[in-house]
Amino acid sequence: MDLRRKFHAVENSVYPLPADAQEQDRLSLQHLLYRLAFNELFHMPIHVQMITDGLRILDVGCGPGDWTRDVARSYPLAEVWGLDMAQSLFEGVEVLPNMKFFTGNVLGKLPFPDNTFDGVYQRLLIGGIPKDKWDQVIQELMHLLKPGGYLELCEPDLTYFRTGPNYQKLMNGLNESLAQRGLDPLIARDLPKKMSEAGLKIISQHSCSFPVGWGGKHGDLHLINAHQGVTALKPFLLKSFGVSEQEYDQLVVDAIAECPQNKTYYNAYSIVGQKI
């Protein structure tokens, strides 16, 4: 373990990324990327009610609370609560009057009664929820919804297209390492079926492509995010690759350099289901 970074100390957590100030910054950039790509904060059909009535919304895996804060700022009548297992990620961040933060692990019982929320939003927990726990998590989140409430799950599919040999090697190693931890790098493909099987009515499905290092500002920012991500994952991936730190660092440099040349991209999906 790299002692220069602070990692999660939650029992039974398989999440491989750090929980420190550097990770706060990366997660904030990642939030910006997803907001730009999908061109809105959420797809749950509750925008009018959020403006006129105010609703109670839960952000699961909120990290430093960028999505939580943006929704709270955009809809001042709403109550927007953020939940994360790493309290350190949201310590010291700006908290608006209609925001609250809670500590909890989505793999266990969450600290809220059933039928509490009008909407639940969960994004980018592909590295935190084992493949055999997704059904349990979806059931838990559904129980938190009021009847008629909405659950939105947003995840990437970690299949990369138009990759160079070094980037493909890096991604193959990442996906193999995730699988060894019981995680599914392709879980996004199964979420509509899992949500339906849990009893949710699928309302909408959305997808977008993420250019890595090309296509303008969005691609440039995503290249930065990709570099930060694989650098943060170094303690996790070194054992899988069986190389020295210096060799890993060079692989990252070579892999990142390939992306603009090859116009590398991947896809992400957002699925909305309603509790009937």
Short mmCIF file of C-alpha atoms in Angstrom, two decimals:
data_model
loop_
_atom_site.label_atom_id
_atom_site.label_comp_id
_atom_site.label_asym_id
_atom_site.label_seq_id
_atom_site.Cartn_x
_atom_site.Cartn_y
_atom_site.Cartn_z
CA MET A 1 0.00 0.00 0.00
CA ASP A 2 1.22 3.48 -0.87
CA LEU A 3 1.51 5.27 2.47
CA ARG A 4 1.47 8.64 0.72
CA ARG A 5 -2.24 8.19 -0.01
CA LYS A 6 -5.09 7.66 2.45
CA PHE A 7 -7.30 4.67 1.63
CA HIS A 8 -10.66 3.46 2.91
CA ALA A 9 -10.54 1.67 6.24
CA VAL A 10 -14.11 0.33 6.04
CA GLU A 11 -14.36 -3.35 6.91
CA ASN A 12 -15.06 -5.62 3.92
CA SER A 13 -14.74 -2.73 1.44
CA VAL A 14 -13.35 -3.73 -1.97
CA TYR A 15 -13.17 -0.14 -3.24
CA PRO A 16 -9.66 0.33 -4.67
CA LEU A 17 -9.38 4.14 -4.88
CA PRO A 18 -8.09 6.49 -2.15
CA ALA A 19 -10.10 8.68 0.23
CA ASP A 20 -8.00 11.84 0.48
CA ALA A 21 -7.79 15.41 -0.82
CA GLN A 22 -6.31 14.34 -4.15
CA GLU A 23 -9.20 11.97 -4.67
CA GLN A 24 -11.66 14.74 -3.75
CA ASP A 25 -10.25 16.79 -6.61
CA ARG A 26 -10.40 13.88 -9.06
CA LEU A 27 -14.00 13.10 -8.11
CA SER A 28 -14.95 16.76 -8.59
CA LEU A 29 -13.47 16.68 -12.08
CA GLN A 30 -15.26 13.41 -12.78
CA HIS A 31 -18.56 14.97 -11.74
CA LEU A 32 -17.98 17.82 -14.20
CA LEU A 33 -17.26 15.31 -16.97
CA TYR A 34 -20.47 13.37 -16.38
CA ARG A 35 -22.53 16.55 -16.16
CA LEU A 36 -21.09 17.78 -19.45
CA ALA A 37 -21.56 14.43 -21.15
CA PHE A 38 -25.19 13.85 -20.12
CA ASN A 39 -25.98 17.58 -20.30
CA GLU A 40 -28.06 17.47 -17.11
CA LEU A 41 -27.76 16.48 -13.48
CA PHE A 42 -30.26 13.61 -13.60
CA HIS A 43 -32.85 11.96 -15.82
CA MET A 44 -35.48 11.23 -13.17
CA PRO A 45 -38.71 12.96 -14.37
CA ILE A 46 -39.07 15.12 -11.27
CA HIS A 47 -37.70 18.49 -12.42
CA VAL A 48 -41.00 20.38 -12.15
CA GLN A 49 -41.79 18.95 -8.72
CA MET A 50 -38.28 19.81 -7.56
CA ILE A 51 -38.92 23.44 -8.49
CA THR A 52 -42.48 23.82 -7.21
CA ASP A 53 -42.82 21.42 -4.29
CA GLY A 54 -39.35 20.45 -3.19
CA LEU A 55 -38.59 16.76 -2.82
CA ARG A 56 -36.17 14.68 -0.75
CA ILE A 57 -33.34 13.21 -2.82
CA LEU A 58 -30.50 10.87 -1.79
CA ASP A 59 -27.09 10.83 -3.49
CA VAL A 60 -25.50 7.42 -2.81
CA GLY A 61 -21.70 7.33 -2.95
CA CYS A 62 -21.63 11.12 -2.93
CA GLY A 63 -17.87 11.53 -2.42
CA PRO A 64 -17.12 15.25 -1.91
CA GLY A 65 -20.74 16.08 -2.70
CA ASP A 66 -20.47 17.88 -6.04
CA TRP A 67 -23.65 16.33 -7.44
CA THR A 68 -25.39 16.78 -4.10
CA ARG A 69 -24.42 20.46 -4.02
CA ASP A 70 -25.32 21.17 -7.64
CA VAL A 71 -28.78 19.68 -7.18
CA ALA A 72 -29.29 21.53 -3.88
CA ARG A 73 -28.24 24.80 -5.52
CA SER A 74 -30.43 24.26 -8.58
CA TYR A 75 -33.50 23.27 -6.52
CA PRO A 76 -33.48 25.29 -3.27
CA LEU A 77 -36.85 23.90 -2.11
CA ALA A 78 -35.57 20.34 -2.23
CA GLU A 79 -33.79 18.43 0.53
CA VAL A 80 -30.70 16.79 -0.92
CA TRP A 81 -28.80 14.31 1.23
CA GLY A 82 -25.43 12.79 0.40
CA LEU A 83 -24.21 9.42 1.66
CA ASP A 84 -20.70 7.98 1.51
CA MET A 85 -18.74 5.41 3.50
CA ALA A 86 -15.72 7.76 3.59
CA GLN A 87 -16.54 10.74 5.78
CA SER A 88 -13.14 12.21 4.92
CA LEU A 89 -14.30 12.85 1.35
CA PHE A 90 -17.00 15.33 2.37
CA GLU A 91 -15.34 16.84 5.43
CA GLY A 92 -14.74 20.57 5.02
CA VAL A 93 -16.72 20.95 1.78
CA GLU A 94 -19.38 23.62 1.24
CA VAL A 95 -22.75 22.62 2.69
CA LEU A 96 -25.84 24.52 1.53
CA PRO A 97 -28.87 25.02 3.83
CA ASN A 98 -30.87 22.30 2.05
CA MET A 99 -28.04 19.74 2.15
CA LYS A 100 -27.03 17.06 4.65
CA PHE A 101 -24.26 14.46 4.65
CA PHE A 102 -24.40 11.00 6.20
CA THR A 103 -21.87 8.21 6.62
CA GLY A 104 -22.94 4.74 5.54
CA ASN A 105 -22.05 1.76 3.38
CA VAL A 106 -24.48 0.78 0.63
CA LEU A 107 -23.43 -2.86 1.12
CA GLY A 108 -25.13 -2.82 4.52
CA LYS A 109 -28.30 -1.42 6.01
CA LEU A 110 -28.47 2.31 5.30
CA PRO A 111 -29.34 4.77 8.10
CA PHE A 112 -32.78 5.76 6.75
CA PRO A 113 -36.31 4.38 7.17
CA ASP A 114 -38.13 2.82 4.23
CA ASN A 115 -40.19 5.17 2.04
CA THR A 116 -38.02 8.20 2.84
CA PHE A 117 -36.99 9.55 -0.58
CA ASP A 118 -38.69 10.78 -3.74
CA GLY A 119 -35.56 10.03 -5.73
CA VAL A 120 -32.32 8.10 -5.20
CA TYR A 121 -29.30 8.72 -7.43
CA GLN A 122 -26.24 6.47 -7.50
CA ARG A 123 -23.27 6.91 -9.82
CA LEU A 124 -19.86 5.32 -10.35
CA LEU A 125 -19.92 2.58 -7.73
CA ILE A 126 -18.65 0.05 -10.26
CA GLY A 127 -15.52 -0.25 -8.08
CA GLY A 128 -17.40 -0.54 -4.81
CA ILE A 129 -20.21 -3.06 -5.30
CA PRO A 130 -19.28 -6.73 -5.90
CA LYS A 131 -21.04 -8.47 -8.77
CA ASP A 132 -23.02 -10.70 -6.41
CA LYS A 133 -24.21 -7.73 -4.30
CA TRP A 134 -25.88 -5.58 -6.95
CA ASP A 135 -29.30 -7.23 -6.53
CA GLN A 136 -29.12 -6.66 -2.77
CA VAL A 137 -28.10 -3.01 -3.23
CA ILE A 138 -30.90 -2.30 -5.71
CA GLN A 139 -33.43 -3.84 -3.31
CA GLU A 140 -32.10 -1.71 -0.43
CA LEU A 141 -32.30 1.48 -2.49
CA MET A 142 -35.78 0.60 -3.69
CA HIS A 143 -36.97 0.17 -0.10
CA LEU A 144 -35.80 3.73 0.63
CA LEU A 145 -38.03 5.12 -2.12
CA LYS A 146 -41.55 6.32 -1.51
CA PRO A 147 -44.16 4.64 -3.73
CA GLY A 148 -43.88 6.29 -7.12
CA GLY A 149 -40.30 7.40 -6.41
CA TYR A 150 -37.41 7.00 -8.83
CA LEU A 151 -34.05 5.24 -8.73
CA GLU A 152 -31.35 6.32 -11.20
CA LEU A 153 -28.18 4.26 -11.62
CA CYS A 154 -25.33 5.64 -13.71
CA GLU A 155 -22.29 3.50 -14.52
CA PRO A 156 -19.59 3.18 -17.18
CA ASP A 157 -18.97 0.10 -19.26
CA LEU A 158 -15.21 -0.40 -18.98
CA THR A 159 -14.83 -1.63 -22.52
CA TYR A 160 -12.58 0.83 -24.33
CA PHE A 161 -12.64 1.33 -28.08
CA ARG A 162 -9.87 2.39 -30.48
CA THR A 163 -7.12 1.79 -27.95
CA GLY A 164 -3.39 1.54 -28.46
CA PRO A 165 -1.48 -1.50 -27.16
CA ASN A 166 -0.32 0.14 -23.94
CA TYR A 167 -3.72 1.55 -23.01
CA GLN A 168 -5.35 -1.78 -23.78
CA LYS A 169 -2.78 -3.54 -21.60
CA LEU A 170 -3.53 -1.11 -18.78
CA MET A 171 -7.30 -1.57 -19.09
CA ASN A 172 -7.02 -5.35 -19.37
CA GLY A 173 -5.02 -5.37 -16.16
CA LEU A 174 -7.53 -3.10 -14.44
CA ASN A 175 -10.52 -5.18 -15.47
CA GLU A 176 -8.82 -8.42 -14.46
CA SER A 177 -7.92 -6.93 -11.08
CA LEU A 178 -11.48 -5.73 -10.54
CA ALA A 179 -12.79 -9.19 -11.41
CA GLN A 180 -10.38 -10.75 -8.92
CA ARG A 181 -12.00 -8.58 -6.24
CA GLY A 182 -15.42 -9.84 -7.26
CA LEU A 183 -16.29 -6.64 -9.15
CA ASP A 184 -17.86 -6.50 -12.60
CA PRO A 185 -16.36 -3.91 -15.00
CA LEU A 186 -19.27 -4.53 -17.40
CA ILE A 187 -22.10 -4.26 -14.86
CA ALA A 188 -23.73 -1.35 -16.73
CA ARG A 189 -25.00 -3.83 -19.34
CA ASP A 190 -26.99 -5.76 -16.74
CA LEU A 191 -28.52 -2.90 -14.75
CA PRO A 192 -31.82 -2.55 -16.68
CA LYS A 193 -32.53 -6.26 -16.19
CA LYS A 194 -31.55 -6.19 -12.53
CA MET A 195 -33.71 -3.14 -11.86
CA SER A 196 -36.68 -4.77 -13.61
CA GLU A 197 -36.21 -8.00 -11.69
CA ALA A 198 -36.22 -5.99 -8.44
CA GLY A 199 -39.70 -4.74 -9.31
CA LEU A 200 -38.86 -1.33 -10.73
CA LYS A 201 -40.56 -0.08 -13.88
CA ILE A 202 -37.88 1.10 -16.33
CA ILE A 203 -38.79 4.66 -17.31
CA SER A 204 -35.80 5.65 -19.44
CA GLN A 205 -32.31 4.63 -20.50
CA HIS A 206 -29.57 7.02 -21.60
CA SER A 207 -26.05 6.61 -22.91
CA CYS A 208 -23.13 8.78 -23.92
CA SER A 209 -19.59 8.31 -25.17
CA PHE A 210 -16.53 9.68 -23.40
CA PRO A 211 -13.65 10.72 -25.69
CA VAL A 212 -10.28 10.32 -23.99
CA GLY A 213 -7.94 13.13 -25.05
CA TRP A 214 -9.71 14.33 -28.19
CA GLY A 215 -12.87 16.12 -29.32
CA GLY A 216 -12.36 19.37 -27.45
CA LYS A 217 -12.45 20.41 -23.80
CA HIS A 218 -14.43 17.39 -22.65
CA GLY A 219 -11.87 15.00 -24.11
CA ASP A 220 -8.95 16.99 -22.71
CA LEU A 221 -10.45 16.90 -19.22
CA HIS A 222 -11.19 13.23 -19.48
CA LEU A 223 -7.58 12.52 -20.39
CA ILE A 224 -6.56 14.31 -17.18
CA ASN A 225 -9.12 12.28 -15.21
CA ALA A 226 -7.94 9.03 -16.77
CA HIS A 227 -4.33 9.83 -15.89
CA GLN A 228 -5.27 10.72 -12.31
CA GLY A 229 -7.36 7.57 -12.00
CA VAL A 230 -4.74 5.05 -13.11
CA THR A 231 -2.14 6.88 -11.01
CA ALA A 232 -4.36 6.62 -7.93
CA LEU A 233 -4.88 2.93 -8.69
CA LYS A 234 -1.15 2.21 -8.75
CA PRO A 235 -0.99 0.53 -5.30
CA PHE A 236 -3.92 -1.66 -6.33
CA LEU A 237 -2.53 -2.57 -9.78
CA LEU A 238 1.18 -3.03 -9.08
CA LYS A 239 0.65 -6.54 -7.75
CA SER A 240 -1.51 -7.50 -10.71
CA PHE A 241 1.03 -6.31 -13.25
CA GLY A 242 4.03 -7.66 -11.35
CA VAL A 243 6.17 -4.67 -12.32
CA SER A 244 8.14 -2.01 -10.47
CA GLU A 245 6.74 1.44 -9.75
CA GLN A 246 8.98 2.90 -12.43
CA GLU A 247 7.77 0.38 -15.02
CA TYR A 248 4.16 1.04 -14.11
CA ASP A 249 4.66 4.82 -14.34
CA GLN A 250 6.16 4.44 -17.82
CA LEU A 251 3.27 2.21 -18.92
CA VAL A 252 0.84 4.93 -17.79
CA VAL A 253 2.76 7.63 -19.69
CA ASP A 254 2.82 5.53 -22.87
CA ALA A 255 -0.83 4.52 -22.52
CA ILE A 256 -2.09 8.06 -21.98
CA ALA A 257 -0.09 9.32 -24.97
CA GLU A 258 -1.87 6.83 -27.25
CA CYS A 259 -5.40 8.02 -26.50
CA PRO A 260 -5.51 11.28 -28.51
CA GLN A 261 -3.77 9.59 -31.44
CA ASN A 262 -6.23 6.68 -31.56
CA LYS A 263 -9.31 8.66 -30.51
CA THR A 264 -9.99 6.26 -27.66
CA TYR A 265 -13.44 6.32 -26.06
CA TYR A 266 -15.80 4.37 -23.82
CA ASN A 267 -19.50 4.52 -23.01
CA ALA A 268 -21.54 5.19 -19.89
CA TYR A 269 -25.19 4.48 -19.18
CA SER A 270 -27.88 5.92 -16.94
CA ILE A 271 -31.05 3.96 -16.19
CA VAL A 272 -34.13 5.29 -14.40
CA GLY A 273 -36.65 2.99 -12.71
CA GLN A 274 -39.82 3.81 -10.80
CA LYS A 275 -41.08 2.12 -7.65
CA ILE A 276 -44.63 1.03 -8.38
#
